[in-house]
mmCIF file of N, CA and C in Angstrom:
data_model
loop_
_atom_site.group_PDB
_atom_site.id
_atom_site.type_symbol
_atom_site.label_atom_id
_atom_site.label_comp_id
_atom_site.label_asym_id
_atom_site.label_seq_id
_atom_site.Cartn_x
_atom_site.Cartn_y
_atom_site.Cartn_z
ATOM 1 N N UNK A 1 6.692 -1.560 -4.786
ATOM 2 C CA UNK A 1 7.564 -0.969 -3.746
ATOM 3 C C UNK A 1 8.170 0.431 -4.331
ATOM 4 N N UNK A 2 8.608 1.699 -3.460
ATOM 5 C CA UNK A 2 9.361 2.565 -3.586
ATOM 6 C C UNK A 2 10.370 2.642 -3.203
ATOM 7 N N UNK A 3 11.190 3.171 -3.086
ATOM 8 C CA UNK A 3 12.430 3.383 -2.310
ATOM 9 C C UNK A 3 12.446 3.541 -1.051
ATOM 10 N N UNK A 4 11.656 4.165 -0.427
ATOM 11 C CA UNK A 4 11.398 4.813 0.546
ATOM 12 C C UNK A 4 10.150 3.818 1.740
ATOM 13 N N UNK A 5 10.229 2.479 1.111
ATOM 14 C CA UNK A 5 8.538 1.767 1.299
ATOM 15 C C UNK A 5 9.448 0.208 1.971
ATOM 16 N N UNK A 6 9.092 -0.805 2.848
ATOM 17 C CA UNK A 6 9.845 -1.642 3.126
ATOM 18 C C UNK A 6 8.508 -2.193 4.076
ATOM 19 N N UNK A 7 8.491 -3.951 3.750
ATOM 20 C CA UNK A 7 7.924 -4.978 4.948
ATOM 21 C C UNK A 7 8.351 -4.893 6.240
ATOM 22 N N UNK A 8 7.719 -4.781 7.219
ATOM 23 C CA UNK A 8 7.496 -4.965 8.673
ATOM 24 C C UNK A 8 8.040 -6.583 8.920
ATOM 25 N N UNK A 9 8.510 -7.160 9.510
ATOM 26 C CA UNK A 9 9.295 -8.483 10.144
ATOM 27 C C UNK A 9 7.714 -9.356 10.086
ATOM 28 N N UNK A 10 6.401 -9.089 10.741
ATOM 29 C CA UNK A 10 5.154 -10.108 10.670
ATOM 30 C C UNK A 10 5.056 -10.176 9.148
ATOM 31 N N UNK A 11 5.614 -9.404 8.501
ATOM 32 C CA UNK A 11 4.529 -9.367 6.875
ATOM 33 C C UNK A 11 5.571 -10.129 6.250
ATOM 34 N N UNK A 12 6.871 -9.935 6.590
ATOM 35 C CA UNK A 12 7.759 -10.743 5.712
ATOM 36 C C UNK A 12 7.671 -12.465 6.322
ATOM 37 N N UNK A 13 7.419 -12.546 7.414
ATOM 38 C CA UNK A 13 6.833 -13.639 8.063
ATOM 39 C C UNK A 13 6.281 -14.594 7.636
ATOM 40 N N UNK A 14 4.828 -14.299 6.769
ATOM 41 C CA UNK A 14 4.177 -14.102 6.176
ATOM 42 C C UNK A 14 3.967 -14.699 5.500
ATOM 43 N N UNK A 15 4.439 -14.032 4.436
ATOM 44 C CA UNK A 15 4.972 -14.044 2.886
ATOM 45 C C UNK A 15 5.758 -15.287 2.852
ATOM 46 N N UNK A 16 6.199 -15.394 3.823
ATOM 47 C CA UNK A 16 7.766 -16.565 3.648
ATOM 48 C C UNK A 16 6.630 -17.825 3.779
ATOM 49 N N UNK A 17 5.765 -17.825 4.824
ATOM 50 C CA UNK A 17 5.458 -19.273 5.744
ATOM 51 C C UNK A 17 3.974 -19.226 5.221
ATOM 52 N N UNK A 18 3.090 -18.267 4.729
ATOM 53 C CA UNK A 18 1.655 -18.536 4.670
ATOM 54 C C UNK A 18 1.264 -18.484 2.970
ATOM 55 N N UNK A 19 2.015 -17.047 2.052
ATOM 56 C CA UNK A 19 2.197 -17.104 0.432
ATOM 57 C C UNK A 19 1.566 -18.531 -0.055
ATOM 58 N N UNK A 20 3.255 -19.707 0.068
ATOM 59 C CA UNK A 20 3.271 -20.931 -0.300
ATOM 60 C C UNK A 20 1.777 -21.648 -0.068
ATOM 61 N N UNK A 21 1.093 -21.391 0.694
ATOM 62 C CA UNK A 21 -0.210 -22.281 0.937
ATOM 63 C C UNK A 21 -1.385 -21.756 0.652
ATOM 64 N N UNK A 22 -1.334 -20.269 0.348
ATOM 65 C CA UNK A 22 -2.786 -19.916 0.338
ATOM 66 C C UNK A 22 -3.702 -20.688 -1.126
ATOM 67 N N UNK A 23 -4.823 -20.651 -0.869
ATOM 68 C CA UNK A 23 -5.398 -21.747 -1.752
ATOM 69 C C UNK A 23 -5.609 -21.068 -3.078
ATOM 70 N N UNK A 24 -5.757 -22.094 -4.398
ATOM 71 C CA UNK A 24 -5.832 -21.455 -5.263
ATOM 72 C C UNK A 24 -7.136 -20.346 -5.894
ATOM 73 N N UNK A 25 -7.793 -20.562 -4.605
ATOM 74 C CA UNK A 25 -9.083 -19.552 -5.493
ATOM 75 C C UNK A 25 -8.950 -18.100 -4.980
ATOM 76 N N UNK A 26 -7.776 -18.282 -3.364
ATOM 77 C CA UNK A 26 -7.421 -16.874 -3.600
ATOM 78 C C UNK A 26 -6.580 -15.733 -4.389
ATOM 79 N N UNK A 27 -6.894 -14.758 -4.955
ATOM 80 C CA UNK A 27 -6.614 -13.924 -6.046
ATOM 81 C C UNK A 27 -5.624 -12.480 -5.605
ATOM 82 N N UNK A 28 -5.869 -12.423 -5.008
ATOM 83 C CA UNK A 28 -5.350 -11.013 -3.826
ATOM 84 C C UNK A 28 -5.236 -10.905 -2.374
ATOM 85 N N UNK A 29 -4.227 -10.852 -2.392
ATOM 86 C CA UNK A 29 -3.821 -10.770 -0.393
ATOM 87 C C UNK A 29 -3.718 -9.169 0.443
ATOM 88 N N UNK A 30 -5.239 -8.117 0.540
ATOM 89 C CA UNK A 30 -4.475 -6.774 1.091
ATOM 90 C C UNK A 30 -3.772 -6.893 2.515
ATOM 91 N N UNK A 31 -2.775 -5.650 2.580
ATOM 92 C CA UNK A 31 -1.776 -5.461 2.888
ATOM 93 C C UNK A 31 -2.254 -3.940 4.303
ATOM 94 N N UNK A 32 -2.232 -3.950 4.898
ATOM 95 C CA UNK A 32 -2.016 -2.584 6.455
ATOM 96 C C UNK A 32 -1.461 -2.133 5.641
ATOM 97 N N UNK A 33 -1.336 -0.773 5.320
ATOM 98 C CA UNK A 33 -0.470 0.263 5.225
ATOM 99 C C UNK A 33 0.158 1.796 6.438
ATOM 100 N N UNK A 34 1.073 1.546 6.543
ATOM 101 C CA UNK A 34 1.236 2.224 7.587
ATOM 102 C C UNK A 34 2.252 3.384 7.130
ATOM 103 N N UNK A 35 1.857 4.389 7.272
ATOM 104 C CA UNK A 35 2.995 5.976 6.535
ATOM 105 C C UNK A 35 3.971 6.533 7.582
ATOM 106 N N UNK A 36 4.586 6.941 7.187
ATOM 107 C CA UNK A 36 5.526 7.785 8.388
ATOM 108 C C UNK A 36 6.027 9.397 7.562
ATOM 109 N N UNK A 37 6.279 9.913 8.407
ATOM 110 C CA UNK A 37 6.427 11.667 7.778
ATOM 111 C C UNK A 37 7.323 12.412 8.662
ATOM 112 N N UNK A 38 8.781 13.093 8.053
ATOM 113 C CA UNK A 38 9.223 13.012 9.312
ATOM 114 C C UNK A 38 9.556 12.258 10.522
ATOM 115 N N UNK A 39 10.200 11.355 10.374
ATOM 116 C CA UNK A 39 10.344 10.155 11.308
ATOM 117 C C UNK A 39 9.478 10.439 12.127
ATOM 118 N N UNK A 40 8.060 10.238 11.928
ATOM 119 C CA UNK A 40 7.140 10.144 12.849
ATOM 120 C C UNK A 40 5.739 9.113 12.571
ATOM 121 N N UNK A 41 5.148 8.130 12.886
ATOM 122 C CA UNK A 41 4.129 7.612 12.538
ATOM 123 C C UNK A 41 3.024 8.806 12.277
ATOM 124 N N UNK A 42 2.350 8.797 11.266
ATOM 125 C CA UNK A 42 1.157 9.622 10.554
ATOM 126 C C UNK A 42 -0.404 8.755 11.574
ATOM 127 N N UNK A 43 -0.723 9.474 12.457
ATOM 128 C CA UNK A 43 -1.768 8.258 13.519
ATOM 129 C C UNK A 43 -3.053 9.235 13.091
ATOM 130 N N UNK A 44 -3.655 10.471 12.481
ATOM 131 C CA UNK A 44 -4.504 11.027 12.525
ATOM 132 C C UNK A 44 -4.873 11.287 10.551
ATOM 133 N N UNK A 45 -5.684 11.318 10.451
ATOM 134 C CA UNK A 45 -6.398 12.212 8.927
ATOM 135 C C UNK A 45 -6.693 11.043 8.009
ATOM 136 N N UNK A 46 -5.730 9.634 8.157
ATOM 137 C CA UNK A 46 -5.950 8.691 7.228
ATOM 138 C C UNK A 46 -6.682 7.986 6.871
ATOM 139 N N UNK A 47 -6.843 7.361 8.465
ATOM 140 C CA UNK A 47 -7.671 6.348 8.471
ATOM 141 C C UNK A 47 -6.969 4.894 8.276
ATOM 142 N N UNK A 48 -7.475 3.457 8.982
ATOM 143 C CA UNK A 48 -6.870 2.415 8.053
ATOM 144 C C UNK A 48 -6.661 2.393 6.946
ATOM 145 N N UNK A 49 -5.476 2.042 5.995
ATOM 146 C CA UNK A 49 -5.468 1.996 4.699
ATOM 147 C C UNK A 49 -5.334 0.446 4.286
ATOM 148 N N UNK A 50 -5.956 -0.285 3.865
ATOM 149 C CA UNK A 50 -5.222 -1.659 3.148
ATOM 150 C C UNK A 50 -5.355 -1.422 2.240
ATOM 151 N N UNK A 51 -4.555 -2.125 1.400
ATOM 152 C CA UNK A 51 -4.503 -2.455 -0.144
ATOM 153 C C UNK A 51 -4.024 -3.831 -0.602
ATOM 154 N N UNK A 52 -4.764 -4.082 -1.754
ATOM 155 C CA UNK A 52 -4.252 -5.007 -2.284
ATOM 156 C C UNK A 52 -2.930 -5.406 -2.727
ATOM 157 N N UNK A 53 -1.861 -5.662 -2.429
ATOM 158 C CA UNK A 53 -0.495 -5.569 -2.742
ATOM 159 C C UNK A 53 -0.079 -6.918 -3.283
ATOM 160 N N UNK A 54 -0.316 -8.059 -2.851
ATOM 161 C CA UNK A 54 0.062 -9.286 -3.345
ATOM 162 C C UNK A 54 -1.345 -10.109 -4.458
ATOM 163 N N UNK A 55 -1.251 -10.162 -5.571
ATOM 164 C CA UNK A 55 -2.283 -10.973 -6.667
ATOM 165 C C UNK A 55 -1.696 -11.703 -7.366
ATOM 166 N N UNK A 56 -2.488 -12.610 -8.190
ATOM 167 C CA UNK A 56 -2.156 -13.811 -8.802
ATOM 168 C C UNK A 56 -1.775 -12.939 -10.513
ATOM 169 N N UNK A 57 -1.083 -13.194 -11.068
ATOM 170 C CA UNK A 57 -0.820 -13.252 -12.375
ATOM 171 C C UNK A 57 -2.189 -13.499 -13.078
ATOM 172 N N UNK A 58 -2.323 -12.666 -13.830
ATOM 173 C CA UNK A 58 -3.481 -13.445 -14.809
ATOM 174 C C UNK A 58 -4.996 -13.026 -13.680
ATOM 175 N N UNK A 59 -5.198 -12.221 -12.975
ATOM 176 C CA UNK A 59 -6.538 -12.453 -11.798
ATOM 177 C C UNK A 59 -6.843 -11.032 -11.579
ATOM 178 N N UNK A 60 -5.882 -10.061 -11.881
ATOM 179 C CA UNK A 60 -5.913 -8.936 -11.473
ATOM 180 C C UNK A 60 -5.780 -7.708 -12.670
ATOM 181 N N UNK A 61 -6.217 -6.645 -12.511
ATOM 182 C CA UNK A 61 -6.024 -5.255 -13.065
ATOM 183 C C UNK A 61 -5.686 -4.203 -12.052
ATOM 184 N N UNK A 62 -5.123 -3.120 -13.069
ATOM 185 C CA UNK A 62 -4.900 -2.229 -12.149
ATOM 186 C C UNK A 62 -6.377 -0.711 -12.767
ATOM 187 N N UNK A 63 -6.536 -0.274 -11.587
ATOM 188 C CA UNK A 63 -8.222 0.340 -12.207
ATOM 189 C C UNK A 63 -7.653 1.677 -12.847
ATOM 190 N N UNK A 64 -7.964 1.598 -14.327
ATOM 191 C CA UNK A 64 -7.360 2.834 -15.022
ATOM 192 C C UNK A 64 -7.930 4.713 -14.345
ATOM 193 N N UNK A 65 -7.661 5.191 -13.133
ATOM 194 C CA UNK A 65 -7.234 6.573 -12.661
ATOM 195 C C UNK A 65 -6.130 7.271 -12.502
ATOM 196 N N UNK A 66 -6.353 8.280 -12.975
ATOM 197 C CA UNK A 66 -4.751 9.232 -13.018
ATOM 198 C C UNK A 66 -4.792 9.381 -11.424
ATOM 199 N N UNK A 67 -5.183 9.166 -10.280
ATOM 200 C CA UNK A 67 -4.643 8.961 -9.033
ATOM 201 C C UNK A 67 -5.445 8.208 -8.312
ATOM 202 N N UNK A 68 -5.212 7.700 -7.246
ATOM 203 C CA UNK A 68 -5.346 6.815 -6.245
ATOM 204 C C UNK A 68 -6.019 6.038 -6.490
ATOM 205 N N UNK A 69 -5.065 4.678 -7.731
ATOM 206 C CA UNK A 69 -5.453 4.121 -8.314
ATOM 207 C C UNK A 69 -5.621 2.772 -7.528
ATOM 208 N N UNK A 70 -6.172 1.368 -8.020
ATOM 209 C CA UNK A 70 -6.379 0.642 -6.926
ATOM 210 C C UNK A 70 -6.383 -1.114 -7.631
ATOM 211 N N UNK A 71 -5.953 -2.142 -7.100
ATOM 212 C CA UNK A 71 -5.906 -3.287 -7.602
ATOM 213 C C UNK A 71 -7.303 -4.113 -7.752
ATOM 214 N N UNK A 72 -7.554 -4.560 -8.584
ATOM 215 C CA UNK A 72 -8.987 -5.202 -8.704
ATOM 216 C C UNK A 72 -8.724 -6.506 -9.231
ATOM 217 N N UNK A 73 -9.447 -7.765 -8.559
ATOM 218 C CA UNK A 73 -8.913 -8.999 -8.651
ATOM 219 C C UNK A 73 -10.297 -9.693 -9.035
ATOM 220 N N UNK A 74 -10.035 -10.547 -9.300
ATOM 221 C CA UNK A 74 -11.035 -11.893 -9.977
ATOM 222 C C UNK A 74 -10.931 -13.001 -8.833
ATOM 223 N N UNK A 75 -11.675 -13.100 -8.395
ATOM 224 C CA UNK A 75 -11.311 -14.073 -7.060
ATOM 225 C C UNK A 75 -11.523 -13.538 -6.332
ATOM 226 N N UNK A 76 -11.516 -14.343 -4.801
ATOM 227 C CA UNK A 76 -10.910 -14.442 -3.151
ATOM 228 C C UNK A 76 -10.471 -13.412 -3.255
ATOM 229 N N UNK A 77 -10.173 -12.325 -2.240
ATOM 230 C CA UNK A 77 -8.983 -11.599 -1.465
ATOM 231 C C UNK A 77 -9.270 -11.667 0.678
ATOM 232 N N UNK A 78 -7.816 -12.617 1.010
ATOM 233 C CA UNK A 78 -7.292 -12.458 1.968
ATOM 234 C C UNK A 78 -6.467 -10.990 2.155
ATOM 235 N N UNK A 79 -6.741 -11.227 3.821
ATOM 236 C CA UNK A 79 -5.683 -10.072 4.382
ATOM 237 C C UNK A 79 -4.563 -10.804 5.490
ATOM 238 N N UNK A 80 -3.214 -10.319 5.113
ATOM 239 C CA UNK A 80 -2.317 -10.442 6.130
ATOM 240 C C UNK A 80 -2.416 -9.149 6.714
ATOM 241 N N UNK A 81 -1.735 -9.769 8.276
ATOM 242 C CA UNK A 81 -1.896 -8.649 9.326
ATOM 243 C C UNK A 81 -0.322 -8.072 9.609
ATOM 244 N N UNK A 82 0.797 -8.329 8.586
ATOM 245 C CA UNK A 82 2.105 -7.486 8.868
ATOM 246 C C UNK A 82 1.311 -5.964 8.262
ATOM 247 N N UNK A 83 2.431 -5.440 8.069
ATOM 248 C CA UNK A 83 2.503 -4.251 7.175
ATOM 249 C C UNK A 83 3.316 -3.280 6.501
ATOM 250 N N UNK A 84 2.771 -2.915 5.803
ATOM 251 C CA UNK A 84 3.778 -1.991 4.522
ATOM 252 C C UNK A 84 3.956 -1.135 4.903
ATOM 253 N N UNK A 85 5.381 -0.533 5.344
ATOM 254 C CA UNK A 85 5.723 0.756 5.589
ATOM 255 C C UNK A 85 6.258 1.506 4.412
ATOM 256 N N UNK A 86 5.279 2.610 4.457
ATOM 257 C CA UNK A 86 5.967 4.124 3.849
ATOM 258 C C UNK A 86 6.578 5.454 4.484
ATOM 259 N N UNK A 87 7.888 4.964 4.852
ATOM 260 C CA UNK A 87 8.415 5.917 5.267
ATOM 261 C C UNK A 87 8.879 7.099 4.478
ATOM 262 N N UNK A 88 8.101 8.361 3.624
ATOM 263 C CA UNK A 88 8.507 8.942 3.466
ATOM 264 C C UNK A 88 9.574 10.500 3.655
ATOM 265 N N UNK A 89 10.758 9.759 2.885
ATOM 266 C CA UNK A 89 11.922 10.847 3.366
ATOM 267 C C UNK A 89 11.403 12.171 2.839
ATOM 268 N N UNK A 90 11.003 12.603 2.431
ATOM 269 C CA UNK A 90 10.677 13.496 1.662
ATOM 270 C C UNK A 90 10.820 15.294 2.188
ATOM 271 N N UNK A 91 11.282 16.496 2.396
ATOM 272 C CA UNK A 91 11.024 17.432 3.218
ATOM 273 C C UNK A 91 9.626 17.890 3.259
ATOM 274 N N UNK A 92 9.153 18.742 3.827
ATOM 275 C CA UNK A 92 7.685 20.050 4.143
ATOM 276 C C UNK A 92 7.310 20.080 2.968
ATOM 277 N N UNK A 93 8.590 20.970 2.210
ATOM 278 C CA UNK A 93 8.187 21.695 0.940
ATOM 279 C C UNK A 93 7.743 20.550 0.160
ATOM 280 N N UNK A 94 8.427 19.221 -0.062
ATOM 281 C CA UNK A 94 8.003 18.476 -1.236
ATOM 282 C C UNK A 94 6.851 17.827 -0.739
ATOM 283 N N UNK A 95 6.966 17.372 0.180
ATOM 284 C CA UNK A 95 5.329 16.581 0.774
ATOM 285 C C UNK A 95 4.367 17.748 0.238
ATOM 286 N N UNK A 96 4.311 18.659 0.285
ATOM 287 C CA UNK A 96 3.554 19.846 -0.001
ATOM 288 C C UNK A 96 2.790 19.997 -0.995
ATOM 289 N N UNK A 97 4.403 20.166 -2.311
ATOM 290 C CA UNK A 97 4.113 20.004 -3.964
ATOM 291 C C UNK A 97 3.536 18.655 -4.361
ATOM 292 N N UNK A 98 4.057 17.696 -4.092
ATOM 293 C CA UNK A 98 3.578 16.499 -4.555
ATOM 294 C C UNK A 98 1.861 16.365 -4.087
ATOM 295 N N UNK A 99 1.894 16.801 -2.599
ATOM 296 C CA UNK A 99 0.204 16.206 -2.181
ATOM 297 C C UNK A 99 -0.533 17.355 -3.313
ATOM 298 N N UNK A 100 -0.329 18.900 -3.395
ATOM 299 C CA UNK A 100 -0.773 19.628 -4.290
ATOM 300 C C UNK A 100 -0.917 19.116 -6.096
ATOM 301 N N UNK A 101 -0.244 18.124 -6.468
ATOM 302 C CA UNK A 101 -0.433 17.825 -7.742
ATOM 303 C C UNK A 101 -1.456 16.278 -7.192
ATOM 304 N N UNK A 102 -1.203 15.830 -6.539
ATOM 305 C CA UNK A 102 -2.552 14.729 -6.082
ATOM 306 C C UNK A 102 -3.706 14.913 -6.017
ATOM 307 N N UNK A 103 -3.946 16.739 -5.165
ATOM 308 C CA UNK A 103 -5.396 17.446 -5.623
ATOM 309 C C UNK A 103 -5.637 17.267 -7.008
ATOM 310 N N UNK A 104 -4.431 17.564 -7.518
ATOM 311 C CA UNK A 104 -5.047 18.035 -9.150
ATOM 312 C C UNK A 104 -5.651 17.169 -9.703
ATOM 313 N N UNK A 105 -4.877 15.925 -9.463
ATOM 314 C CA UNK A 105 -5.263 14.499 -9.865
ATOM 315 C C UNK A 105 -6.578 13.906 -10.000
ATOM 316 N N UNK A 106 -6.202 14.182 -8.558
ATOM 317 C CA UNK A 106 -7.943 13.187 -8.126
ATOM 318 C C UNK A 106 -8.989 14.600 -8.257
ATOM 319 N N UNK A 107 -9.087 15.635 -8.679
ATOM 320 C CA UNK A 107 -10.162 16.282 -8.868
ATOM 321 C C UNK A 107 -10.618 16.368 -10.290
ATOM 322 N N UNK A 108 -9.397 15.907 -11.071
ATOM 323 C CA UNK A 108 -9.403 15.510 -12.548
ATOM 324 C C UNK A 108 -10.279 14.091 -12.435
ATOM 325 N N UNK A 109 -10.097 13.220 -12.191
ATOM 326 C CA UNK A 109 -10.931 11.851 -12.012
ATOM 327 C C UNK A 109 -12.496 11.661 -11.619
#
């Protein structure tokens, strides 16, 4: 997690109550990402983003990419309904500069 990220209450409840009961054949759990910028939820342009954020030790690898890497697991994947919140605290200038760098990395990949 980054310093500007947090988990909503629903996800915390799922982690505390469902995670201990997850079947052994489940290797990864997808969680929906919700993004905020300049104190407002980003509603358009991203689509629904779900990522594997919880996974079993030894059952996952990180895709070898410079940008937009994903966790890949050997086994079943389930989803939790709670959200992982990215509350970006950058200025507009910082945001633009960061995303220009991301675009360069994506082009290289």
